[in-house]
Coordinates of C-alpha atoms in Angstrom, one line a residue:
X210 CA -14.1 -4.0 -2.8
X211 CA -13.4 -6.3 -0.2
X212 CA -9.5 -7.0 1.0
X213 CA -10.3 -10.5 0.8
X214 CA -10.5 -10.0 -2.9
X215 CA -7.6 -8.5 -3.5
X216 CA -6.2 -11.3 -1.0
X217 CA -7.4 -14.1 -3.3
X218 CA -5.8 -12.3 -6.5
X219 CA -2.3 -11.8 -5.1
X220 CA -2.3 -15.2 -3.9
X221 CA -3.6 -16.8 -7.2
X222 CA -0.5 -14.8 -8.8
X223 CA 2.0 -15.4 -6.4
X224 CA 5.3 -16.3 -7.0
X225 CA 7.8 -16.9 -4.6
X226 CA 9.8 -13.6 -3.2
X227 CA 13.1 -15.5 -3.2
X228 CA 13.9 -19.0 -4.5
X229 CA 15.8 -20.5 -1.3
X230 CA 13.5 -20.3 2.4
X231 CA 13.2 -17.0 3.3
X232 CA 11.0 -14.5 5.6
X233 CA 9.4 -12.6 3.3
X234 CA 7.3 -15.9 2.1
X235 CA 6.9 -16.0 5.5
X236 CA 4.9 -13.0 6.1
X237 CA 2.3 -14.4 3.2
X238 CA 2.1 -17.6 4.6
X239 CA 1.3 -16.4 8.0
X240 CA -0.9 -13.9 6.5
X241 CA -2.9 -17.2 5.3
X242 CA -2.8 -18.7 8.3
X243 CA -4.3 -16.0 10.3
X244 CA -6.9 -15.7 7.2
X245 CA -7.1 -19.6 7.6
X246 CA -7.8 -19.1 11.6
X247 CA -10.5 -16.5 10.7
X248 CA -12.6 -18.1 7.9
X249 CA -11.9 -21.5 8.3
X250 CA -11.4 -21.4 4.6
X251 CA -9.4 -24.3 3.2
X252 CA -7.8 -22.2 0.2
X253 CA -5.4 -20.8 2.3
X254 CA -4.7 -23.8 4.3
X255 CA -4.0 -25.0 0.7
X256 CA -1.8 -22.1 -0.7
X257 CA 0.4 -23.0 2.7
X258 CA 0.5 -27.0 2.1
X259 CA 1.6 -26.0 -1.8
X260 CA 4.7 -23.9 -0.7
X261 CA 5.9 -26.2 1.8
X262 CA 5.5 -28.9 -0.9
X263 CA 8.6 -27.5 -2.8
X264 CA 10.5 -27.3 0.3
X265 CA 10.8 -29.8 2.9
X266 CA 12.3 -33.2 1.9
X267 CA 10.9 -36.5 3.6
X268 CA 13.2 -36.3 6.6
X269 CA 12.4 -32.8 7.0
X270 CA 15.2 -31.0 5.6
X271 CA 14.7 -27.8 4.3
X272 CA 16.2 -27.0 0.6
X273 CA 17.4 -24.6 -0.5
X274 CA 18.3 -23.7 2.8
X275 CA 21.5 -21.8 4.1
X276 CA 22.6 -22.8 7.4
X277 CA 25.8 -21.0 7.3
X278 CA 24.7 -17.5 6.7
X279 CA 22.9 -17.8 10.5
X280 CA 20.4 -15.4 9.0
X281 CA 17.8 -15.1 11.7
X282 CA 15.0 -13.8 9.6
X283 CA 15.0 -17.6 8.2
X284 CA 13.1 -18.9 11.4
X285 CA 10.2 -16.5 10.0
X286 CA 8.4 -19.4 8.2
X287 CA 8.6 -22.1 10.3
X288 CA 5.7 -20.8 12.4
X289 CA 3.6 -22.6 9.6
X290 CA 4.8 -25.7 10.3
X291 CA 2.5 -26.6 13.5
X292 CA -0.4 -25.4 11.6
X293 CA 0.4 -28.0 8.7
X294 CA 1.3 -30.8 11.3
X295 CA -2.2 -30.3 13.2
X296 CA -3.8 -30.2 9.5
X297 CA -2.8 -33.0 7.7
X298 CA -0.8 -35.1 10.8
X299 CA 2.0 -35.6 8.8
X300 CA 5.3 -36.1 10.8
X301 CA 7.3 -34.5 7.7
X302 CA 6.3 -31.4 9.4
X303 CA 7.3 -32.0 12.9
X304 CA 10.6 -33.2 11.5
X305 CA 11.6 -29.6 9.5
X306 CA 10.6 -27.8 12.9
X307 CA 12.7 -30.0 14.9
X308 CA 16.0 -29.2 11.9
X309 CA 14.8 -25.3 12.0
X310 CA 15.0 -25.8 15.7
X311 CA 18.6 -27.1 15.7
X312 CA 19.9 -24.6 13.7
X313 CA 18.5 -21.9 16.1
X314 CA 19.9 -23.2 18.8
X315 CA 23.3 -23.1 16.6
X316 CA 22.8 -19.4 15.8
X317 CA 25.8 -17.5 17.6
X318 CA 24.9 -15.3 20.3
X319 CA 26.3 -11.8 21.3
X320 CA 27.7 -11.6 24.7
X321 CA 24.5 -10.1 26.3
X322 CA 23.3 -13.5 25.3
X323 CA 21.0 -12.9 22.7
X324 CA 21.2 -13.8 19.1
X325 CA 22.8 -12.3 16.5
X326 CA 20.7 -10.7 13.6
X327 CA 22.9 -12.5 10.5
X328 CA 26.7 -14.0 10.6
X329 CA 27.6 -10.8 8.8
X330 CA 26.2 -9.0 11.3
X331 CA 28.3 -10.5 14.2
X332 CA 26.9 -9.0 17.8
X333 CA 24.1 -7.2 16.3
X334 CA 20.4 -7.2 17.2
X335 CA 17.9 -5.9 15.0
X336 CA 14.1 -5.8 16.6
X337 CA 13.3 -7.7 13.2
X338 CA 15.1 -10.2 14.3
X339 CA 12.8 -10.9 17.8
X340 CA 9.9 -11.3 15.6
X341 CA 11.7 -13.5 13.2
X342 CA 12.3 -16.6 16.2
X343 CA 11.4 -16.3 19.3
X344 CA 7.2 -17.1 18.6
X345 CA 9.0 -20.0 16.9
X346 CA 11.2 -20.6 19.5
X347 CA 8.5 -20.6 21.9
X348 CA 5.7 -22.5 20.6
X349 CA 8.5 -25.5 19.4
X350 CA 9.4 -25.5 23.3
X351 CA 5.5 -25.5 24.4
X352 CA 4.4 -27.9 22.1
X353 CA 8.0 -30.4 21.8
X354 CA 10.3 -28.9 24.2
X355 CA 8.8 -29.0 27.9
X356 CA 9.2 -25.1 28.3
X357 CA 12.9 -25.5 28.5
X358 CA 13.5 -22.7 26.7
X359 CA 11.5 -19.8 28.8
X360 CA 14.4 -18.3 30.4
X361 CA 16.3 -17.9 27.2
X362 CA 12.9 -16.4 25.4
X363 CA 12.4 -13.9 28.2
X364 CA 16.2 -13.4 28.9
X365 CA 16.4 -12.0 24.8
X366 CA 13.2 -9.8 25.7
X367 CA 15.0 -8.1 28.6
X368 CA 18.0 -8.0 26.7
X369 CA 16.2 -5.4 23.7
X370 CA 14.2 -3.4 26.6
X371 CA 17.8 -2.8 28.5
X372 CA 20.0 -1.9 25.1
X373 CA 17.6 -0.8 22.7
X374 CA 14.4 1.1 24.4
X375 CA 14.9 5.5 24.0
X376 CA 14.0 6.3 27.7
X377 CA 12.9 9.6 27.1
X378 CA 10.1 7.9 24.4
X379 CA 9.6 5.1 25.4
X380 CA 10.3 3.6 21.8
X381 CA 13.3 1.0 20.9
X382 CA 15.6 1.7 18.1
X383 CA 16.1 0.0 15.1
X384 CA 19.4 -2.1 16.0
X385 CA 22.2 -2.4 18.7
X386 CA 25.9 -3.3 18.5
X387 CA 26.7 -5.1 21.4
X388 CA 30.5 -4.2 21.0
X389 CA 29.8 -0.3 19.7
X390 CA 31.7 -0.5 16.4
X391 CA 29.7 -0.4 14.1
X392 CA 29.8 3.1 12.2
X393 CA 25.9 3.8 12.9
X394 CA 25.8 2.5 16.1
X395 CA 26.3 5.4 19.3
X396 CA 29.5 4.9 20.9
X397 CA 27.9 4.9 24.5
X398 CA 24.6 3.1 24.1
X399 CA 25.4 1.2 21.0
X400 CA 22.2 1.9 19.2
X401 CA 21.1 3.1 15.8
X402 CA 19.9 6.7 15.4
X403 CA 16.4 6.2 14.6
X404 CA 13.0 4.2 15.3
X405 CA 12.2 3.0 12.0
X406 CA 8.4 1.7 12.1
X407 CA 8.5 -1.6 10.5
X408 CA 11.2 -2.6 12.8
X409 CA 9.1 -1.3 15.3
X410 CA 6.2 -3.3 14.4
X411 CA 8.2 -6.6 14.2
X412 CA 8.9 -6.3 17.5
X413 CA 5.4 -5.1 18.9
X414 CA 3.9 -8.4 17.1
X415 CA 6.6 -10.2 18.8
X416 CA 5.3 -9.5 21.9
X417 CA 1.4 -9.9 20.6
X418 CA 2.3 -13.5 19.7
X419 CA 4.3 -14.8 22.2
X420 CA 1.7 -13.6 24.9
X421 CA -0.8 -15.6 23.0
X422 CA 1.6 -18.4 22.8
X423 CA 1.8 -18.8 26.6
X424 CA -0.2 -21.3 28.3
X425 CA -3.1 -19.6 30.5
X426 CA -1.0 -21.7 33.7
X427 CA 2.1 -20.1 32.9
X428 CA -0.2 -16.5 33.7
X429 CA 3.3 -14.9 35.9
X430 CA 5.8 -15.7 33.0
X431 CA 2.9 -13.8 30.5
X432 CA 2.8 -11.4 33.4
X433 CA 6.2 -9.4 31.6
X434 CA 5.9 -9.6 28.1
X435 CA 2.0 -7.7 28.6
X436 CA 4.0 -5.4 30.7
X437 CA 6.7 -4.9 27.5
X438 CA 3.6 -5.0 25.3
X439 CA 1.2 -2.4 27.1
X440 CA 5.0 0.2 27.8
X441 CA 5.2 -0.1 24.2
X442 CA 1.7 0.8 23.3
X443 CA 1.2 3.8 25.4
X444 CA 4.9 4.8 24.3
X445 CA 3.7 4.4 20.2
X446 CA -0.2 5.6 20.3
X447 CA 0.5 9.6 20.5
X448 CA 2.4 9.7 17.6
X449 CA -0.7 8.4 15.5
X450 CA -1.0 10.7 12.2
X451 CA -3.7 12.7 13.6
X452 CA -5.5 12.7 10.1
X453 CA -5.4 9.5 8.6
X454 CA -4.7 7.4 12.3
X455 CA -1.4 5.8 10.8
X456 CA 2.3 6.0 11.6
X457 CA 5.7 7.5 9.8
X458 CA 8.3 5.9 8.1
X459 CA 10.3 7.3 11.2
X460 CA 8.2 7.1 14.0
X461 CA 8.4 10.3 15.8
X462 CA 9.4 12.9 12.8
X463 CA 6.1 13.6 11.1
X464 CA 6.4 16.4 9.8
X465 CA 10.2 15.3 8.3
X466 CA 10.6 16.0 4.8
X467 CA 10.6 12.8 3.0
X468 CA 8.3 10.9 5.6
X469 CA 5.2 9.4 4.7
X470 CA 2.9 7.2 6.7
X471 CA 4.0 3.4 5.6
X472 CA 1.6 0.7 5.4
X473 CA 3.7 -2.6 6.5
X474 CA 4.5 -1.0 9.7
X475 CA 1.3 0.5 10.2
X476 CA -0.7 -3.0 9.6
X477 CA 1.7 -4.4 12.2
X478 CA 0.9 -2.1 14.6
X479 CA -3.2 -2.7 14.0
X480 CA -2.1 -6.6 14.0
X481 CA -0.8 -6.3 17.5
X482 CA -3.6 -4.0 18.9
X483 CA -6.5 -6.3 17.5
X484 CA -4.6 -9.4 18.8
X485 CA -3.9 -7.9 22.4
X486 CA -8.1 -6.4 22.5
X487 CA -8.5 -9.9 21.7
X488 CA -7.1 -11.4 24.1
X489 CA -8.2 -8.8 26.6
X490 CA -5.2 -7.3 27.5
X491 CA -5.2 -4.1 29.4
X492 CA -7.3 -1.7 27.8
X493 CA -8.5 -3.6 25.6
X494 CA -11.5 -2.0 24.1
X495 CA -9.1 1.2 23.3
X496 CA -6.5 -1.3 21.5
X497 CA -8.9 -3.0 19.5
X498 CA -10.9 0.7 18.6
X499 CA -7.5 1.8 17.7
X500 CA -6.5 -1.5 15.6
X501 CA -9.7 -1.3 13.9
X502 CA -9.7 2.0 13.1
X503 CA -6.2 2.3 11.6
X504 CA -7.1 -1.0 9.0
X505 CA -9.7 0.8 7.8
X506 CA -7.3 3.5 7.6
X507 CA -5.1 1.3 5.1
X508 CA -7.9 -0.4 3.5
X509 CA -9.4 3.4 2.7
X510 CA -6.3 5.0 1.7
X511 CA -3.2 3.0 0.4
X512 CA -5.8 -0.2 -1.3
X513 CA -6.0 2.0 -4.5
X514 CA -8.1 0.8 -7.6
X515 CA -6.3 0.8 -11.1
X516 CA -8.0 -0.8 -14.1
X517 CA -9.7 -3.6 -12.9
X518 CA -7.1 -4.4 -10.1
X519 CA -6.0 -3.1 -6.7
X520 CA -2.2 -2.3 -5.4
X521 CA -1.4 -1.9 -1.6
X522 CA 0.9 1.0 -1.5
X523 CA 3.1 2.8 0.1
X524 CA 5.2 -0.2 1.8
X525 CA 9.3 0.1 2.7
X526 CA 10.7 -2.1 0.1
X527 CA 13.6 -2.8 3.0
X528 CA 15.4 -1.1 5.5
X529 CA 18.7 -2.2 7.3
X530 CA 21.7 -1.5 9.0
X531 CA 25.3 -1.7 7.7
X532 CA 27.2 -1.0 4.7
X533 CA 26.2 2.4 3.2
X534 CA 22.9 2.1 5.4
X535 CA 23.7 4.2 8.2
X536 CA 20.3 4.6 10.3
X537 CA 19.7 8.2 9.2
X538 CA 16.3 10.2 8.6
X539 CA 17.7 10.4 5.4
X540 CA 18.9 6.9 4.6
X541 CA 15.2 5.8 5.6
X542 CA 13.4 8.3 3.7
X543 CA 15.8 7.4 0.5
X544 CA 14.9 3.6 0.4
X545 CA 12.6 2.5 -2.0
X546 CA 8.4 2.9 -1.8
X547 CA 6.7 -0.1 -3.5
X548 CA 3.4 -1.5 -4.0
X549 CA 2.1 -5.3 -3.6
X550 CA 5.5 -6.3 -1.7
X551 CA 5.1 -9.3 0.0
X552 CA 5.9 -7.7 3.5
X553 CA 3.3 -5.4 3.6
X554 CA 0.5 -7.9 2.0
X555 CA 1.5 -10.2 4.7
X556 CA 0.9 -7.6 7.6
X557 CA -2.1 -6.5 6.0
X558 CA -3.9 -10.1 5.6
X559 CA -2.8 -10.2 9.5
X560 CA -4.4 -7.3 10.2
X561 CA -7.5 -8.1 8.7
X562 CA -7.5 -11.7 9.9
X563 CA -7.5 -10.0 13.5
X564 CA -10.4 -7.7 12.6
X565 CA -12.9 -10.7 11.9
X566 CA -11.6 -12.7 14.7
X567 CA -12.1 -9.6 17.1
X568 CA -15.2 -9.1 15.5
X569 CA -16.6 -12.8 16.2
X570 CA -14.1 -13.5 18.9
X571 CA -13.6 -17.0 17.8
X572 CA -10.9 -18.6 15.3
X573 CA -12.2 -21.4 12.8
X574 CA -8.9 -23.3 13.2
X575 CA -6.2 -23.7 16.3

């Protein structure tokens, strides 16, 4: 059976992950997007312009929204919102990125300069977080903001390849404490323990999107983030799963006991390498043989058939940093493996939205 089938039933059940705005919606929505890009099918241009109905107010305010938790994974969804204004031309759209935009410029920053992860997370960055705002970021200051914002983007960028990048791998852990108190964070470098792979493939979309973002006269300020992007690929490919050509919970213990090849992180990964072979980045024919190969990978071995309907498997139900969560092989290998979470759906229907536009090098809708 085709993913797009199993696309079209999740969406026709969906029900929102969270009842305030929130990232994990985000991922689905995106997911439709790039499905919306590839087909040029107006169902998921439609499933989009539903959920922001139950949002966005006439002025543009977002509700429920909560601008005093400073929770940077809330910037997720507001990459739909040029897709809906370019749609339908409704300023209403325009007007919730320009109050998404004002509260990311409000979010407080640590004092490498780069934004923290959550209010309760004071001088913490998470890779998450990366992905979460700065395509935002970026596209609101290409489209409405005359590239003011570059040097911040870029500075943020620099910031997570100088604190938070292993150099012996090559491979950036999960999360850094700027002021090195945090119980799981190393004393000297400030880092987390581990490289967790969804984290990981946050981040290495991150990169995929912004350097599609960029205008093609703006080719020297792409110049570093391919630079970040290509590092990254050659420092992730060799630990692959040699049999099924997907990665670890915890990137680089395979053979761990507990770890498992996980499918969000692994679709993100495929996302990023079919985007970047699109786009012909470096080596671009091995990134999208690679991409392709691993999401037929997932579509092979975690879409499993039961009863009349399929489950995507084997997804992180979440991962963090804090409290009792204290960035251990253990601690990742203890969280919770679910099926159908909204996360992993949402990397997958990227991932496959990539594959067809790779494989007709063209997008439907801009």
């Amino acid at each position: 059976m085709k993913p797009t089938h199993y696309f079209d039933a999740y969406l026709s059940h969906y029900r929102n992950y969270k009842p305030y705005w929130n990232y994990e919606d985000g991922c689905v929505l995106i997911g439709c997007q790039q499905l919306y890009q590839a087909t040029g099918r107006q169902k998921y241009l439609d499933f989009i312009l539903r959920y922001l109905e139950d949002f966005l107010q006439p002025d543009g305010t977002i509700r429920p929204f909560e601008p005093e938790k400073r929770n940077i994974d809330c910037f997720n969804p507001g990459k739909i919102l040029f897709l809906a204004e370019r749609a339908t031309g409704n300023e209403k759209y325009r007007r919730a990125a320009d109050y998404l935009i004002r509260h990311l410029k409000e979010q407080p920053r640590n004092k490498n300069g780069s934004f923290f992860h959550k209010a309760i997370y004071p001088d913490q960055v998470w890779l998450d977080g990366l992905y979460m705002a700065q395509p935002f970021y970026l596209e609101y200051d290409i489209r409405y903001g005359q590239k003011q914002a570059y040097d911040d983007i870029l500075m943020q960028y620099r910031n997570a390849r100088r604190y938070m990048r292993d150099a012996s791998t090559g491979l950036y852990f999960h999360g850094y404490d700027a002021e090195r108190i945090q119980p799981w964070a190393d004393k000297t470098t400030g880092c987390s323990k581990n490289f967790w792979l969804r984290a990981t493939g946050w981040f290495f979309m991150s990169l995929a999107d912004i350097i599609e973002l960029i205008p093609s006269e703006d080719k020297d300020y792409a110049a570093e983030f391919i630079t970040l992007f290509t590092e990254l690929a050659e420092a992730l490919l060799p630990w692959r799963d040699k049999e099924t050509g997907l990665f670890y919970q915890v990137i680089n213990h395979p053979k761990a006991l507990g770890n498992y090849t996980e499918t969000s992180g692994s679709a993100m990964i495929a996302y990023a390498l079919m985007k970047a072979s699109r786009l012909g980045l470096p080596d671009c024919d091995r990134y999208g043989r690679i991409g392709t190969e691993m999401i037929c990978a997932l579509h092979d071995r975690k879409l499993i058939a039961r009863g009349q309907a399929l489950h995507l498997t084997d997804i992180c139900s979440v991962a963090g940093l804090g409290y009792d969560r204290d960035g251990s092989l253990d601690y990742y290998f203890s969280e919770r493996i679910v099926e159908d979470d909204a996360k992993g759906v949402g990397a997958f229907m990227m991932a496959y939205a990539q594959k067809l536009m790779l494989e007709r090098r063209e997008a439907y809708a801009v």
